[in-house]
Every structure is written in C-alpha cells, then in structure tokens.
mmCIF file of C-alpha atoms and ligand atoms in Angstrom:
data_model
loop_
_atom_site.group_PDB
_atom_site.id
_atom_site.type_symbol
_atom_site.label_atom_id
_atom_site.label_comp_id
_atom_site.label_asym_id
_atom_site.label_seq_id
_atom_site.Cartn_x
_atom_site.Cartn_y
_atom_site.Cartn_z
ATOM 1 C CA MET A 23 111.258 169.651 81.287
ATOM 2 C CA THR A 24 109.733 167.078 83.639
ATOM 3 C CA ARG A 25 111.860 164.706 85.683
ATOM 4 C CA GLY A 26 111.930 161.219 84.126
ATOM 5 C CA VAL A 27 110.021 158.319 85.641
ATOM 6 C CA LEU A 28 111.933 155.944 87.948
ATOM 7 C CA ILE A 29 110.386 152.486 87.862
ATOM 8 C CA ALA A 30 111.726 149.531 89.840
ATOM 9 C CA ILE A 31 110.787 145.947 89.110
ATOM 10 C CA GLU A 32 111.261 143.857 92.230
ATOM 11 C CA GLY A 33 110.328 140.429 93.355
ATOM 12 C CA LEU A 34 111.171 136.938 94.352
ATOM 13 C CA ASP A 35 113.582 134.771 92.403
ATOM 14 C CA ARG A 36 112.571 133.646 88.901
ATOM 15 C CA THR A 37 109.403 135.728 88.799
ATOM 16 C CA GLY A 38 110.518 137.222 85.481
ATOM 17 C CA LYS A 39 112.100 140.543 86.492
ATOM 18 C CA THR A 40 114.907 140.434 83.940
ATOM 19 C CA THR A 41 112.530 139.234 81.212
ATOM 20 C CA GLN A 42 110.074 142.035 81.964
ATOM 21 C CA THR A 43 112.557 144.869 82.472
ATOM 22 C CA SER A 44 114.094 144.201 79.057
ATOM 23 C CA ARG A 45 110.671 143.959 77.403
ATOM 24 C CA LEU A 46 109.624 147.202 79.072
ATOM 25 C CA LEU A 47 112.737 148.909 77.790
ATOM 26 C CA GLU A 48 112.008 147.729 74.223
ATOM 27 C CA ARG A 49 108.418 148.949 74.440
ATOM 28 C CA LEU A 50 109.506 152.320 75.818
ATOM 29 C CA ASP A 51 112.005 152.660 72.970
ATOM 30 C CA LYS A 52 109.308 151.839 70.401
ATOM 31 C CA SER A 53 107.021 154.442 71.979
ATOM 32 C CA GLY A 54 109.717 157.077 71.631
ATOM 33 C CA VAL A 55 110.507 157.256 75.353
ATOM 34 C CA ASP A 56 114.204 157.712 76.089
ATOM 35 C CA ALA A 57 114.838 155.040 78.704
ATOM 36 C CA THR A 58 117.772 153.296 80.392
ATOM 37 C CA LEU A 59 117.810 149.912 82.102
ATOM 38 C CA ILE A 60 119.985 149.347 85.161
ATOM 39 C CA LYS A 61 120.208 145.937 86.780
ATOM 40 C CA PHE A 62 121.244 145.370 90.392
ATOM 41 C CA PRO A 63 123.581 143.909 91.308
ATOM 42 C CA GLU A 64 125.485 145.723 88.541
ATOM 43 C CA ARG A 65 128.199 143.072 88.345
ATOM 44 C CA THR A 66 130.705 144.967 86.152
ATOM 45 C CA THR A 67 131.697 147.787 88.549
ATOM 46 C CA PRO A 68 134.590 147.353 91.040
ATOM 47 C CA ILE A 69 132.166 146.466 93.851
ATOM 48 C CA GLY A 70 129.901 144.549 91.478
ATOM 49 C CA ARG A 71 132.761 142.220 90.585
ATOM 50 C CA ILE A 72 133.213 141.274 94.249
ATOM 51 C CA ILE A 73 129.454 140.702 94.551
ATOM 52 C CA ASN A 74 129.525 138.459 91.501
ATOM 53 C CA THR A 75 132.252 136.315 93.067
ATOM 54 C CA TYR A 76 130.281 136.170 96.303
ATOM 55 C CA LEU A 77 127.128 135.026 94.488
ATOM 56 C CA THR A 78 128.734 132.457 92.234
ATOM 57 C CA ASP A 79 131.563 131.004 94.364
ATOM 58 C CA LYS A 80 130.311 129.374 97.570
ATOM 59 C CA ALA A 81 133.921 129.131 98.823
ATOM 60 C CA PHE A 82 134.191 132.943 98.860
ATOM 61 C CA GLU A 83 132.996 133.920 102.307
ATOM 62 C CA LEU A 84 131.795 137.291 103.599
ATOM 63 C CA SER A 85 129.982 138.183 106.794
ATOM 64 C CA ASP A 86 126.296 138.939 106.168
ATOM 65 C CA GLN A 87 126.923 142.571 107.167
ATOM 66 C CA SER A 88 129.801 142.964 104.681
ATOM 67 C CA ALA A 89 127.770 141.429 101.861
ATOM 68 C CA HIS A 90 124.855 143.715 102.659
ATOM 69 C CA LEU A 91 127.002 146.842 102.636
ATOM 70 C CA LEU A 92 128.561 145.809 99.306
ATOM 71 C CA PHE A 93 125.114 145.455 97.673
ATOM 72 C CA SER A 94 124.211 148.917 98.990
ATOM 73 C CA ALA A 95 127.541 150.411 97.893
ATOM 74 C CA ASN A 96 126.877 148.954 94.439
ATOM 75 C CA ARG A 97 123.672 151.045 94.257
ATOM 76 C CA TRP A 98 125.584 154.125 95.413
ATOM 77 C CA GLU A 99 128.081 153.518 92.587
ATOM 78 C CA LEU A 100 125.173 154.136 90.181
ATOM 79 C CA ALA A 101 123.231 156.742 92.184
ATOM 80 C CA GLU A 102 124.620 159.800 90.465
ATOM 81 C CA LYS A 103 124.051 158.281 87.022
ATOM 82 C CA ILE A 104 120.407 157.547 87.910
ATOM 83 C CA ARG A 105 119.874 161.049 89.289
ATOM 84 C CA ASN A 106 121.434 162.663 86.222
ATOM 85 C CA LEU A 107 119.312 160.593 83.821
ATOM 86 C CA LEU A 108 116.128 161.520 85.693
ATOM 87 C CA GLU A 109 117.060 165.201 85.785
ATOM 88 C CA ASP A 110 117.624 165.049 82.010
ATOM 89 C CA GLY A 111 114.029 163.808 81.655
ATOM 90 C CA LYS A 112 115.000 160.196 80.911
ATOM 91 C CA THR A 113 113.025 157.228 82.216
ATOM 92 C CA VAL A 114 115.026 154.734 84.264
ATOM 93 C CA VAL A 115 113.988 151.095 84.686
ATOM 94 C CA LEU A 116 115.585 149.169 87.557
ATOM 95 C CA ASP A 117 115.853 145.380 87.694
ATOM 96 C CA ARG A 118 115.963 144.926 91.530
ATOM 97 C CA TYR A 119 116.855 147.776 93.894
ATOM 98 C CA VAL A 120 116.901 148.757 97.586
ATOM 99 C CA TYR A 121 113.968 146.449 98.392
ATOM 100 C CA SER A 122 115.888 143.322 97.329
ATOM 101 C CA GLY A 123 118.815 144.551 99.409
ATOM 102 C CA VAL A 124 116.724 144.843 102.560
ATOM 103 C CA ALA A 125 114.608 141.718 101.961
ATOM 104 C CA TYR A 126 117.493 139.280 101.357
ATOM 105 C CA SER A 127 119.704 140.548 104.196
ATOM 106 C CA SER A 128 116.920 140.787 106.766
ATOM 107 C CA ALA A 129 115.818 137.272 105.731
ATOM 108 C CA LYS A 130 119.293 136.156 106.871
ATOM 109 C CA GLY A 131 118.555 137.629 110.298
ATOM 110 C CA LEU A 132 119.964 141.162 110.138
ATOM 111 C CA PRO A 133 117.692 143.874 111.622
ATOM 112 C CA PHE A 134 115.351 145.370 109.004
ATOM 113 C CA ASP A 135 116.078 149.016 109.913
ATOM 114 C CA TRP A 136 119.812 148.410 109.953
ATOM 115 C CA CYS A 137 119.511 146.943 106.458
ATOM 116 C CA LEU A 138 117.594 149.954 105.186
ATOM 117 C CA SER A 139 119.864 152.640 106.609
ATOM 118 C CA PRO A 140 122.814 152.541 104.133
ATOM 119 C CA ASP A 141 120.354 152.991 101.227
ATOM 120 C CA LEU A 142 118.656 156.065 102.689
ATOM 121 C CA GLY A 143 119.154 158.958 100.287
ATOM 122 C CA LEU A 144 119.125 156.925 97.062
ATOM 123 C CA PRO A 145 116.616 158.104 94.408
ATOM 124 C CA LYS A 146 113.121 156.899 95.361
ATOM 125 C CA PRO A 147 111.211 155.059 92.611
ATOM 126 C CA ASP A 148 107.907 156.574 91.457
ATOM 127 C CA ILE A 149 106.626 153.026 91.341
ATOM 128 C CA VAL A 150 107.843 149.639 92.557
ATOM 129 C CA LEU A 151 106.256 146.677 90.789
ATOM 130 C CA PHE A 152 106.663 143.687 93.093
ATOM 131 C CA MET A 153 106.346 140.439 91.152
ATOM 132 C CA LYS A 154 105.348 137.369 93.080
ATOM 133 C CA PHE A 155 103.662 133.997 92.893
ATOM 134 C CA LYS A 156 100.421 133.727 94.863
ATOM 135 C CA HIS A 157 100.998 129.973 95.131
ATOM 136 C CA GLU A 158 104.516 128.788 95.904
ATOM 137 C CA ASP A 159 104.029 125.545 93.940
ATOM 138 C CA ASN A 160 104.295 127.642 90.801
ATOM 139 C CA VAL A 161 107.997 128.344 91.431
ATOM 140 C CA THR A 162 109.314 125.847 88.901
ATOM 141 C CA ARG A 163 111.121 128.151 86.502
ATOM 142 C CA GLU A 164 114.322 127.291 84.699
ATOM 143 C CA GLY A 165 117.633 128.059 86.435
ATOM 144 C CA PHE A 166 116.270 128.013 89.979
ATOM 145 C CA GLY A 167 118.739 126.798 92.591
ATOM 146 C CA GLU A 168 122.039 127.640 90.925
ATOM 147 C CA GLU A 169 123.195 130.600 93.025
ATOM 148 C CA ARG A 170 123.562 131.257 96.733
ATOM 149 C CA TYR A 171 120.136 131.953 98.377
ATOM 150 C CA GLU A 172 117.924 129.964 96.017
ATOM 151 C CA VAL A 173 116.478 127.617 98.610
ATOM 152 C CA ALA A 174 112.705 127.393 99.097
ATOM 153 C CA GLU A 175 112.660 127.988 102.853
ATOM 154 C CA PHE A 176 114.909 131.015 102.498
ATOM 155 C CA GLN A 177 112.719 132.345 99.658
ATOM 156 C CA GLN A 178 109.739 132.226 102.018
ATOM 157 C CA ARG A 179 111.610 134.380 104.543
ATOM 158 C CA VAL A 180 112.608 136.810 101.772
ATOM 159 C CA LYS A 181 108.964 137.114 100.755
ATOM 160 C CA THR A 182 107.932 137.961 104.340
ATOM 161 C CA GLN A 183 110.546 140.735 104.440
ATOM 162 C CA PHE A 184 109.588 142.120 101.009
ATOM 163 C CA GLU A 185 105.966 142.306 102.135
ATOM 164 C CA LYS A 186 106.897 144.730 104.915
ATOM 165 C CA PHE A 187 107.079 147.345 102.135
ATOM 166 C CA GLN A 188 103.598 146.637 100.812
ATOM 167 C CA ASN A 189 101.945 149.674 102.417
ATOM 168 C CA GLU A 190 104.421 152.105 100.858
ATOM 169 C CA ASP A 191 102.695 154.643 98.588
ATOM 170 C CA ASN A 192 104.737 153.590 95.523
ATOM 171 C CA TRP A 193 104.204 149.804 95.917
ATOM 172 C CA LYS A 194 102.154 147.655 93.558
ATOM 173 C CA THR A 195 102.008 143.852 93.600
ATOM 174 C CA ILE A 196 101.866 141.926 90.321
ATOM 175 C CA TYR A 197 100.837 138.257 90.560
ATOM 176 C CA VAL A 198 102.543 136.201 87.887
ATOM 177 C CA ASP A 199 101.065 132.713 88.427
ATOM 178 C CA ASN A 200 99.820 131.161 85.191
ATOM 179 C CA LYS A 201 100.330 134.381 83.244
ATOM 180 C CA SER A 202 102.283 134.423 80.011
ATOM 181 C CA ILE A 203 105.252 136.741 79.548
ATOM 182 C CA GLU A 204 103.001 138.892 77.314
ATOM 183 C CA GLU A 205 100.210 139.077 79.908
ATOM 184 C CA VAL A 206 102.587 140.156 82.666
ATOM 185 C CA GLY A 207 104.072 142.678 80.223
ATOM 186 C CA GLU A 208 100.643 144.226 79.664
ATOM 187 C CA LEU A 209 100.060 144.611 83.412
ATOM 188 C CA ILE A 210 103.421 146.314 83.801
ATOM 189 C CA TRP A 211 102.801 148.618 80.845
ATOM 190 C CA ALA A 212 99.435 149.668 82.279
ATOM 191 C CA GLU A 213 101.118 150.602 85.574
ATOM 192 C CA TYR A 214 103.836 152.506 83.757
ATOM 193 C CA GLU A 215 101.212 154.494 81.825
ATOM 194 C CA VAL A 216 99.429 155.521 85.029
ATOM 195 C CA VAL A 217 102.651 156.909 86.492
ATOM 196 C CA ALA A 218 103.735 158.598 83.251
ATOM 197 C CA ARG A 219 100.311 160.277 82.924
ATOM 198 C CA ARG A 220 100.520 161.483 86.541
ATOM 199 C CA GLU A 221 103.940 163.043 85.828
ATOM 200 C CA ARG A 222 102.625 164.779 82.675
ATOM 201 C CA GLU A 223 99.595 166.152 84.529
ATOM 202 C CA ALA A 224 101.798 167.451 87.343
ATOM 203 C CA LEU A 225 103.895 169.273 84.745
ATOM 204 C CA GLN A 226 100.811 170.776 83.048
ATOM 205 C CA LYS A 227 99.524 172.137 86.378
ATOM 206 C CA PHE A 228 102.902 173.684 87.030
ATOM 207 C CA THR A 229 103.039 175.230 83.543
ATOM 208 C CA LYS A 230 99.550 176.791 83.967
ATOM 209 C CA LEU A 231 100.703 178.623 87.089
ATOM 210 C CA GLU A 232 103.459 180.428 85.214
HETATM 211 N N1 LIG B 323 120.536 140.382 96.034
HETATM 212 C C1 LIG B 323 120.800 140.705 97.362
HETATM 213 O O1 LIG B 323 120.980 139.833 98.205
HETATM 214 N N2 LIG B 323 120.869 142.006 97.718
HETATM 215 C C2 LIG B 323 120.690 143.015 96.833
HETATM 216 O O2 LIG B 323 120.790 144.194 97.204
HETATM 217 C C3 LIG B 323 120.397 142.671 95.444
HETATM 218 C C4 LIG B 323 120.334 141.348 95.108
HETATM 219 C C5 LIG B 323 120.193 143.762 94.440
HETATM 220 C C6 LIG B 323 121.204 137.701 92.351
HETATM 221 O O3 LIG B 323 120.278 138.591 91.815
HETATM 222 C C7 LIG B 323 120.994 137.581 93.841
HETATM 223 O O4 LIG B 323 121.354 138.800 94.499
HETATM 224 C C8 LIG B 323 119.556 137.367 94.229
HETATM 225 C C9 LIG B 323 119.197 138.497 95.158
HETATM 226 C C10 LIG B 323 120.507 138.976 95.633
HETATM 227 N N3 LIG B 323 119.424 136.182 95.017
HETATM 228 N N4 LIG B 323 119.159 135.116 94.576
HETATM 229 N N5 LIG B 323 119.005 134.150 94.112
HETATM 230 P P1 LIG B 323 119.915 138.571 90.290
HETATM 231 O O5 LIG B 323 118.922 139.649 90.098
HETATM 232 O O6 LIG B 323 121.185 138.640 89.513
HETATM 233 O O7 LIG B 323 119.221 137.130 90.098
HETATM 234 P P2 LIG B 323 118.903 136.425 88.694
HETATM 235 O O8 LIG B 323 119.888 135.357 88.509
HETATM 236 O O9 LIG B 323 118.691 137.435 87.611
HETATM 237 O O10 LIG B 323 117.545 135.709 88.962
HETATM 238 P P3 LIG B 323 116.197 136.402 89.182
HETATM 239 O O11 LIG B 323 116.375 137.885 89.131
HETATM 240 O O12 LIG B 323 115.625 135.893 90.436
HETATM 241 O O13 LIG B 323 115.280 135.919 87.965
HETATM 242 P P4 LIG B 323 114.218 136.881 87.233
HETATM 243 O O14 LIG B 323 114.969 137.988 86.590
HETATM 244 O O15 LIG B 323 113.141 137.254 88.156
HETATM 245 O O16 LIG B 323 113.595 135.918 86.139
HETATM 246 P P5 LIG B 323 113.950 135.848 84.573
HETATM 247 O O17 LIG B 323 115.415 135.600 84.419
HETATM 248 O O18 LIG B 323 113.329 136.953 83.842
HETATM 249 O O19 LIG B 323 113.103 134.539 84.198
HETATM 250 C C11 LIG B 323 113.435 133.248 84.742
HETATM 251 C C12 LIG B 323 112.945 132.151 83.779
HETATM 252 O O20 LIG B 323 111.510 132.176 83.732
HETATM 253 C C13 LIG B 323 113.404 132.355 82.324
HETATM 254 O O21 LIG B 323 113.634 131.101 81.770
HETATM 255 C C14 LIG B 323 112.208 133.053 81.673
HETATM 256 O O22 LIG B 323 112.157 132.830 80.282
HETATM 257 C C15 LIG B 323 111.058 132.390 82.390
HETATM 258 N N6 LIG B 323 109.865 133.245 82.480
HETATM 259 C C16 LIG B 323 109.796 134.575 82.761
HETATM 260 N N7 LIG B 323 108.526 135.011 82.798
HETATM 261 C C17 LIG B 323 107.740 133.925 82.525
HETATM 262 C C18 LIG B 323 106.339 133.719 82.422
HETATM 263 N N8 LIG B 323 105.444 134.718 82.602
HETATM 264 N N9 LIG B 323 105.898 132.483 82.156
HETATM 265 C C19 LIG B 323 106.769 131.460 81.992
HETATM 266 N N10 LIG B 323 108.117 131.573 82.064
HETATM 267 C C20 LIG B 323 108.600 132.797 82.329
HETATM 268 MG MG1 LIG B 324 116.916 138.593 86.992
#
C-alpha cells in the first residue's frame, strides 16, 4: 500500500481556505478517495480551546511566545493521527498548518527560525497550496476584521513571512483574485492530481523491482 497524500492549503486571511478544503474533501469522497480534513487551529482539543479563547477574546492576554507554542502544540496534538492516517493509505487535507504558525508569529516580530523549531518533526506535506491575492485591493471578503490579527498592515507582514517558504520544493502559489470558488477549486484539483499521480508512479516503480 502507498502512503496517503498530505496536502496543506495555506494562505492569507479570507482567501478561501476553508471553502476550498471542504470542497476538495467532497470531491475526493466522490472520486472514491478515502480522505480526512483537519483544520488548524483545531479548536476542540484541550490546547485548541485555549487558542480559541485567545483568538476571540481580546481581554485574554498571552505573550507572543506562549501563543506561538500553543499553536504548535495544537499541531502536535494531531500529529500521530495524521501519521497513522497516511500510513493507512488515507489522504489528509489540512486547512492551515506549520506555515501559518511561522508566518503569523514572525510577523509579530519573533525570529523566523525560532518560530519554525517547535514544528520540526511534524509530517511534511507533499504539497502546500498557498492561496493569495495578487492585488491587495481584492481583500474585501465577508467576515474580515472580526478576530485578532485581521488588520491590513499586519496582513502585509504575514504575507512577507509566508513568502519566505516560496522556494520550498512542495510549495505552489494559487492566485485567487477575480476567480470564482469553482475556478479556484479546479486549480486545486489539478495540483492534487499531479501529486497523486506522482505517488502512484513511485509505487509502480517500487513494485516492478520486487
Ligand atoms: N493562526 C496562527 O496565528 N498560528 C497558527 O499556527 C495557525 C493559525 C494555524 C484563525 O485562523 C487565526 O489563527 C488566523 C491565523 C492564526 N488569523 N487570523 N485572522 P482560522 O483559520 O480559524 O481563520 P478563519 O476565521 O477560518 O479565516 P480564514 O481562514 O482566514 O478564512 P478562509 O478559510 O481563507 O476563507 P473562507 O472562510 O473559505 O472564505 C471567506 C469568505 O469568502 C466566505 O464568505 C466565502 O464564501 C468567500 N469566498 C471564498 N472563496 C471565494 C471566491 N473564490 N470568490 C468569492 N468569495 C469567496
Ligand atoms: Mg478558514
């Protein structure tokens, strides 16, 4: 059996990550692919509940370092589940992951490498689809500005930090300006198919050697 595909959808606020991860999951299901969606922060775990309070209650204060380590710990709460699903051949779709963790905390001024270190050792995605607007004026989506962090100038700093990952071998940028939900969905599906085909071919080569 081949290891399942790990696909992370990342990006700036309101670019459609949650919309697209749930559509991708539906399409995978319809295609007969056994897939699981995990969203970070996963707000229902013990650590996730603290994160939820932090994000929604501006009176609840944490140092930037503590908040960062909680977001990372939240991923470690799910790490074994992700690894087990992949080893069982299941596909796992992530709505935000390590890259959001590093980008948001380093945008607050914490050192980039320090931010990355507590996440080292987590399962590495086969592909990271980074959703962004090419033109900032297009950031007019519903719900913007309700939670901590959703301020334009801060978003610009987050973008700069995210882009430090853009030369990684698993990184792919998806521009969402003026594209319908369906159009973005097609771009994501095409990227998924490339990775899934690569995994199948790798398995076939391995089988031939036996
Ligand atoms: N955070 C962190 O600091 N450290 C970490 O380690 C992690 C996260 C993991 C909450 O995250 C905060 O946590 C976040 C980062 C920080 N900071 N902020 N803000 P969250 O993931 O829970 O945030 P969210 O509330 O889900 O918002 P979001 O993820 O930014 O939104 P989205 O998922 O990208 O967008 P959406 O909900 O799919 O769509 C937004 C709206 O646009 C909705 O009305 C859609 O119907 C509409 N939409 C979507 N696509 C389109 C297209 N193509 N055209 C038109 N309209 C569209
Ligand atoms: Mg979302």
